[in-house]
Coordinates of C-alpha atoms and ligand atoms in Angstrom, one line a residue:
M1 CA -8.2 92.4 70.1
K2 CA -9.8 90.8 73.2
T3 CA -9.3 87.1 73.7
H4 CA -11.9 84.9 75.4
L5 CA -11.5 81.4 76.7
V6 CA -14.2 78.8 76.6
S7 CA -13.6 75.4 78.4
G8 CA -15.8 72.5 77.4
G9 CA -16.4 74.5 74.2
C10 CA -17.6 71.5 72.2
G11 CA -20.3 70.5 74.6
F12 CA -23.9 71.6 74.5
V13 CA -23.7 74.9 76.2
G14 CA -20.1 75.5 75.2
K15 CA -20.6 75.2 71.4
N16 CA -23.6 77.5 71.6
M17 CA -21.5 80.0 73.4
V18 CA -18.6 79.7 71.0
R19 CA -20.9 80.4 68.0
R20 CA -22.6 83.3 69.8
L21 CA -19.3 85.0 70.8
Y22 CA -18.0 84.5 67.3
N23 CA -21.1 86.0 65.6
S24 CA -21.7 88.8 68.1
T25 CA -18.1 90.2 68.6
N26 CA -14.9 90.8 66.7
D27 CA -12.9 89.1 69.5
R28 CA -10.7 86.0 69.4
I29 CA -12.1 82.9 71.1
I30 CA -9.9 80.0 72.3
F31 CA -11.9 77.0 73.1
I32 CA -10.8 73.8 74.7
D33 CA -12.4 70.4 74.9
D34 CA -11.1 66.9 75.4
L35 CA -14.0 65.6 73.2
S36 CA -14.8 63.0 75.9
V37 CA -18.5 64.0 75.3
G38 CA -18.3 67.0 73.0
T39 CA -18.1 66.7 69.2
H40 CA -15.3 68.0 67.0
P41 CA -15.9 71.6 65.7
K42 CA -15.9 70.4 62.1
T43 CA -19.2 68.8 62.8
W44 CA -21.0 72.0 64.1
L45 CA -19.0 75.1 63.3
D46 CA -20.0 77.1 60.2
A47 CA -16.7 78.9 60.0
P48 CA -14.2 77.2 57.7
Y49 CA -11.0 75.5 58.9
Q50 CA -7.9 77.6 58.0
K51 CA -4.7 76.0 59.4
N52 CA -3.0 74.6 62.4
I53 CA -0.7 76.4 64.8
K54 CA 0.9 73.3 66.3
E55 CA -2.0 71.4 68.0
I56 CA -4.4 74.4 67.8
E57 CA -6.9 74.3 64.9
V58 CA -7.8 77.7 63.5
Y59 CA -11.2 78.4 62.0
G60 CA -13.0 81.4 60.4
N61 CA -11.8 83.6 57.5
D62 CA -10.6 86.1 60.1
E63 CA -8.9 83.3 62.1
R64 CA -10.6 84.3 65.3
L65 CA -11.6 80.8 66.4
L66 CA -8.9 78.6 67.9
F67 CA -9.7 75.1 69.0
L68 CA -7.4 72.9 71.2
K69 CA -8.3 69.2 71.9
E70 CA -6.9 68.7 75.3
D71 CA -7.8 67.9 78.9
F72 CA -8.6 71.4 80.4
R73 CA -6.6 70.5 83.5
N74 CA -3.4 70.2 81.4
V75 CA -4.2 73.5 79.7
L76 CA -4.6 75.2 83.1
H77 CA -1.1 74.1 84.0
W78 CA 0.3 75.3 80.6
L79 CA -1.4 78.6 80.9
G80 CA 0.2 79.3 84.3
E81 CA -0.1 82.7 85.9
D82 CA 0.7 84.9 82.9
A83 CA 0.2 82.6 79.9
E84 CA 3.8 83.2 78.8
W85 CA 4.6 79.5 78.2
F86 CA 1.3 79.0 76.4
N87 CA 1.9 82.1 74.2
N88 CA 5.4 81.1 73.3
H89 CA 4.5 77.5 72.6
F90 CA 1.5 78.3 70.4
E91 CA 2.9 81.5 68.9
L92 CA 0.1 83.7 70.3
D93 CA 0.3 87.2 71.8
F94 CA -2.5 87.8 74.3
E95 CA -1.6 89.0 77.8
K96 CA -4.8 88.2 79.7
F97 CA -8.1 86.6 78.9
H98 CA -10.9 89.0 78.9
D99 CA -13.9 86.7 79.5
V100 CA -13.5 83.1 80.7
Y101 CA -16.5 80.7 80.4
H102 CA -15.9 77.4 82.2
F103 CA -18.1 74.7 80.8
A104 CA -15.7 71.8 81.0
A105 CA -17.3 69.3 83.3
I106 CA -18.5 65.7 83.6
V107 CA -22.3 66.1 83.4
G108 CA -24.2 63.3 81.7
G109 CA -27.8 62.6 82.3
R110 CA -29.5 61.0 85.2
A111 CA -28.0 57.6 84.3
K112 CA -24.4 59.0 84.9
I113 CA -25.3 61.1 87.9
D114 CA -26.8 58.1 89.7
G115 CA -24.8 55.4 88.0
D116 CA -21.2 56.6 88.2
P117 CA -21.1 59.3 91.0
I118 CA -17.4 59.0 91.6
M119 CA -16.6 59.7 88.0
V120 CA -18.8 62.8 88.2
A121 CA -16.9 63.9 91.4
L122 CA -13.9 64.5 89.2
D123 CA -15.6 67.8 88.6
L124 CA -14.2 68.8 92.0
A125 CA -10.7 68.3 90.6
I126 CA -11.4 70.3 87.4
D127 CA -13.0 73.1 89.3
A128 CA -10.3 73.3 92.0
E129 CA -7.6 73.6 89.3
F130 CA -9.7 76.2 87.5
F131 CA -10.3 78.5 90.5
Y132 CA -6.6 78.2 91.5
W133 CA -5.7 79.4 88.0
I134 CA -8.1 82.3 87.9
S135 CA -7.0 83.5 91.3
R136 CA -3.5 83.9 89.7
H137 CA -4.3 84.9 86.2
K138 CA -7.2 87.2 87.1
P139 CA -9.1 87.4 83.8
E140 CA -11.4 90.4 83.4
R141 CA -14.6 88.4 83.9
V142 CA -15.4 84.8 84.7
L143 CA -18.6 82.7 84.3
Y144 CA -19.0 79.6 86.5
P145 CA -22.0 77.4 85.7
S146 CA -23.3 75.8 88.8
S147 CA -26.6 73.9 88.5
S148 CA -30.1 73.6 89.9
A149 CA -28.7 70.3 91.3
A150 CA -27.0 72.3 94.0
Y151 CA -30.3 73.0 95.7
P152 CA -31.4 70.8 98.7
V153 CA -33.2 67.7 97.5
N154 CA -35.7 67.9 100.4
L155 CA -37.3 70.9 98.7
Q156 CA -37.9 68.9 95.5
T157 CA -40.1 66.0 96.7
E158 CA -43.6 65.1 95.6
E159 CA -45.0 66.4 99.0
N160 CA -42.8 69.5 99.1
Q161 CA -42.8 71.1 95.7
V162 CA -41.5 74.6 96.0
Q163 CA -40.3 77.2 93.5
L164 CA -36.6 77.2 94.4
K165 CA -35.3 80.7 95.3
E166 CA -31.6 81.7 95.2
S167 CA -31.8 82.1 99.0
D168 CA -32.7 78.4 99.4
I169 CA -28.9 77.9 99.2
D170 CA -27.5 79.3 102.4
F171 CA -23.9 78.4 103.2
N172 CA -24.6 78.9 106.9
N173 CA -27.6 76.6 106.9
M174 CA -27.2 73.8 104.3
G175 CA -29.5 71.2 102.9
Q176 CA -28.2 68.2 100.9
P177 CA -27.6 68.8 97.2
D178 CA -28.2 66.2 94.4
M179 CA -25.5 63.5 94.5
T180 CA -21.8 64.2 93.8
Y181 CA -22.9 66.4 90.8
G182 CA -24.8 68.7 93.1
W183 CA -22.1 68.7 95.7
S184 CA -19.4 69.6 93.2
K185 CA -21.5 72.5 91.9
L186 CA -22.2 73.7 95.3
T187 CA -18.5 73.6 96.2
G188 CA -17.8 75.4 92.9
E189 CA -20.1 78.2 94.0
F190 CA -18.3 78.4 97.3
L191 CA -14.9 78.6 95.6
A192 CA -16.3 81.3 93.3
K193 CA -17.4 83.4 96.2
I194 CA -14.0 83.0 97.9
T195 CA -12.1 83.8 94.7
A196 CA -14.2 86.9 94.1
K197 CA -13.8 88.1 97.6
H198 CA -10.2 87.2 98.5
Y199 CA -8.5 87.6 95.1
G200 CA -10.7 90.4 93.5
V201 CA -11.8 88.4 90.5
N202 CA -15.1 89.3 88.8
I203 CA -17.2 86.1 88.8
T204 CA -20.8 85.4 87.9
C205 CA -22.4 82.1 88.9
I206 CA -25.5 80.7 87.2
R207 CA -27.8 77.9 88.2
P208 CA -29.4 76.8 84.9
F209 CA -32.4 74.5 85.4
S210 CA -33.1 72.0 82.5
G211 CA -31.4 73.6 79.5
Y212 CA -32.4 72.2 76.1
G213 CA -32.0 73.0 72.5
E214 CA -31.8 71.9 68.9
D215 CA -28.3 70.4 69.0
Q216 CA -28.3 68.6 72.4
D217 CA -27.0 65.1 72.6
Y218 CA -29.5 62.2 72.5
S219 CA -28.4 61.2 76.0
Y220 CA -30.6 64.1 77.3
P221 CA -34.4 63.5 77.7
V222 CA -35.7 66.3 75.5
P223 CA -34.0 65.4 72.2
A224 CA -34.4 61.7 73.0
I225 CA -38.1 62.0 73.5
A226 CA -38.4 64.1 70.3
R227 CA -36.5 61.4 68.3
R228 CA -38.9 58.7 69.6
A229 CA -41.9 60.8 68.7
V230 CA -40.4 61.4 65.2
H231 CA -40.3 57.6 64.8
R232 CA -43.8 57.3 66.3
E233 CA -42.9 55.1 69.3
E234 CA -46.0 53.1 70.4
P235 CA -46.6 52.6 73.3
F236 CA -44.4 55.5 74.4
E237 CA -42.0 54.7 77.1
V238 CA -41.4 57.1 80.0
W239 CA -38.8 56.8 82.8
G240 CA -40.7 56.5 86.2
T241 CA -44.3 57.5 86.2
G242 CA -43.6 60.5 84.0
Y243 CA -45.2 62.9 86.5
Q244 CA -41.7 64.1 87.7
G245 CA -41.2 67.6 86.5
R246 CA -38.4 70.0 85.5
D247 CA -38.0 73.6 84.5
F248 CA -37.1 73.5 80.8
V249 CA -35.4 76.5 79.4
H250 CA -34.2 77.0 75.9
I251 CA -30.4 77.4 75.4
D252 CA -30.8 80.8 73.6
D253 CA -32.5 82.2 76.7
V254 CA -29.8 80.7 78.9
L255 CA -27.1 82.5 76.8
D256 CA -29.1 85.8 76.8
C257 CA -29.3 85.7 80.6
I258 CA -25.6 84.9 81.0
H259 CA -24.8 88.0 78.9
V260 CA -27.0 90.2 81.2
A261 CA -25.8 88.6 84.4
M262 CA -22.1 89.1 83.5
E263 CA -22.6 92.8 83.0
K264 CA -24.2 93.2 86.5
I265 CA -22.9 90.5 88.8
H266 CA -19.2 90.3 89.8
D267 CA -19.0 89.0 93.4
G268 CA -19.8 85.3 92.7
T269 CA -23.5 85.6 93.4
A270 CA -25.4 82.7 91.8
I271 CA -28.7 83.2 89.9
N272 CA -31.4 80.9 88.7
I273 CA -32.0 80.5 84.9
G274 CA -35.3 78.9 84.1
M275 CA -38.8 79.6 83.0
G276 CA -40.1 79.5 86.6
R277 CA -42.5 76.8 85.4
L278 CA -42.8 73.1 86.2
T279 CA -43.4 70.8 83.2
N280 CA -43.6 67.0 83.6
F281 CA -42.3 64.4 81.2
R282 CA -45.8 63.3 80.2
E283 CA -46.5 66.9 79.1
I284 CA -43.3 66.9 77.0
I285 CA -44.2 63.6 75.4
K286 CA -47.7 64.8 74.7
L287 CA -46.4 67.9 73.0
F288 CA -43.9 66.0 70.8
C289 CA -46.5 63.4 69.8
E290 CA -48.9 66.3 68.9
F291 CA -46.2 67.6 66.6
A292 CA -45.8 64.1 65.2
G293 CA -49.6 63.8 64.8
Y294 CA -50.5 60.8 67.0
S295 CA -51.6 60.0 70.5
P296 CA -49.8 56.9 71.9
E297 CA -50.4 55.0 75.1
I298 CA -47.8 55.8 77.8
K299 CA -45.8 52.9 79.2
Q300 CA -44.0 53.6 82.6
L301 CA -40.5 52.2 83.2
L302 CA -40.4 52.2 86.9
D303 CA -36.9 50.7 87.3
K304 CA -35.2 53.7 85.5
P305 CA -33.6 56.5 87.6
V306 CA -35.7 59.6 87.8
G307 CA -34.0 61.9 90.2
V308 CA -36.0 64.4 92.3
H309 CA -39.7 64.7 91.8
S310 CA -40.0 68.4 91.0
R311 CA -37.3 70.9 90.3
Y312 CA -38.3 74.4 89.2
C313 CA -37.2 77.9 90.0
N314 CA -38.4 81.2 91.2
M315 CA -37.2 83.9 88.8
D316 CA -38.3 86.9 90.9
W317 CA -34.7 87.9 91.9
V318 CA -33.5 87.8 88.3
N319 CA -36.6 89.7 87.0
K320 CA -36.3 92.3 89.7
N321 CA -32.5 92.8 89.8
L322 CA -31.4 92.0 86.2
G323 CA -34.7 93.0 84.4
W324 CA -34.5 89.7 82.5
E325 CA -37.1 87.1 81.6
P326 CA -37.1 84.2 79.2
K327 CA -38.6 84.8 75.8
I328 CA -38.9 81.3 74.2
S329 CA -42.1 79.5 75.3
I330 CA -42.0 75.7 75.9
R331 CA -44.1 75.1 72.9
E332 CA -41.9 77.2 70.6
G333 CA -38.6 75.8 72.0
M334 CA -39.9 72.2 71.8
R335 CA -41.1 72.8 68.2
R336 CA -37.6 74.0 67.3
V337 CA -36.1 70.8 68.8
Y338 CA -38.7 68.6 67.0
D339 CA -38.1 70.2 63.6
A340 CA -34.3 69.8 64.0
V341 CA -34.6 66.2 65.1
Y342 CA -37.0 65.4 62.3
K343 CA -34.6 66.9 59.8
K344 CA -31.7 64.9 61.2
E345 CA -33.6 61.6 61.5
I346 CA -35.6 61.6 58.3
N347 CA -32.9 63.1 56.0
Q348 CA -30.2 60.7 57.2
Ligands
LIG401 N1 -27.2 71.9 80.0 C1 -27.8 72.3 81.1 O1 -29.0 72.5 81.1 C2 -27.0 72.7 82.3 C3 -27.8 72.8 83.5 C4 -27.1 73.2 84.6 C5 -25.7 73.3 84.6 N2 -25.0 73.1 83.5 C6 -23.5 73.2 83.5 O2 -23.0 73.8 82.3 C7 -21.8 73.2 82.0 C8 -21.9 72.7 80.5 O3 -22.9 71.7 80.5 P1 -23.3 71.0 79.1 O4 -24.8 70.7 79.2 O5 -22.8 71.8 77.9 O6 -22.5 69.6 79.2 P2 -21.7 68.8 78.1 O7 -21.4 67.4 78.7 O8 -22.5 68.8 76.8 O9 -20.4 69.7 77.9 C9 -19.3 69.5 78.8 C10 -18.1 69.5 77.9 O10 -16.9 69.4 78.6 C11 -16.0 68.5 78.0 N3 -15.1 68.0 79.1 C12 -15.4 67.2 80.1 N4 -14.3 67.1 80.9 C13 -13.3 67.8 80.3 C14 -11.9 68.0 80.6 N5 -11.3 67.4 81.7 N6 -11.2 68.8 79.8 C15 -11.7 69.3 78.7 N7 -13.0 69.1 78.3 C16 -13.8 68.4 79.1 C17 -16.9 67.4 77.4 O11 -16.2 66.7 76.3 C18 -18.1 68.2 76.9 O12 -17.9 68.7 75.6 C19 -21.5 72.1 83.0 O13 -20.7 72.7 84.0 C20 -22.9 71.8 83.6 O14 -22.8 71.4 84.9 C21 -25.6 72.8 82.3

């Protein structure tokens, strides 16, 4: 049986990946999260709890889901080069991880990225330990999520709105990424390239734009706006002018694209994942309020952090080289979020 590892497996992307791997394979999945942001699997996993092997919680009738609440940096030390200590301690029997998905990171929304940049910079420590470990352990395949925040901010201003292409990040000719978050993601991409080239590890990097979905935390704008629309906020508050735009992409599309990319990219190359479309926050508010059946006045909150003005991607490289394109329209995806938030808010 193959064994996969998911770090940050209780966060937004991680838990969606854990569920998908469990439902689409017969493989064993070990997922790690310190629950600093993520929520305990009992709150989101359909598979039933079975037993504990020491600190590991085992889920699913076939006992293929193994959860460990721990700082991933500690786990990386315990795993060591060959996972022998880890296997002995937890009475497991795998030799090598097949796929490793590294979602453990300090992310937060705009408030954290701008408000506590040195805390976010701890991602550099997590990623450095991570790449060191994979250079030794050499799993079959590795997924490193970078971010659209790695792109130079001067290409994302009101005057200079461009569809960001993969080649807009050029290690020989660099622009400035978005705060410590963007710097750490950019460094992570660089480490991925080096690890693939010098240590022969298969690595795929992705730059998701604004991923959203039904079970995203309310600290993110899409579910937060949906909740306020469900409660019919009036006037409707928006951070900044609301004309700043992002490339919103549904989590199911993100996971689909990861699957295709990991089949085809092994040298640490980073790809965009987005719709290739700029949507501003006023448009999102309008859509959710339409679902809620009202049309409020918009109130701008100009003292709130808003980040760059326009961040969206060019999907030509991915379309051409991977033959992939997103399937879930903004309207359909946002409807799914609205319905999920409505159910949660009105039934609680
Ligand atoms: N969601 C998006 O649209 C998006 C966009 C671009 C990039 N990404 C990247 O994808 C990854 C996952 O993002 P997300 O949206 O799921 O974020 P998230 O905050 O929901 O998930 C991160 C998870 O990592 C956990 N974590 C943090 N530090 C840890 C540590 N030291 N040890 C163990 N667990 C730890 C948190 O508890 C959380 O559950 C991140 O690397 C992020 O930069 C996400």
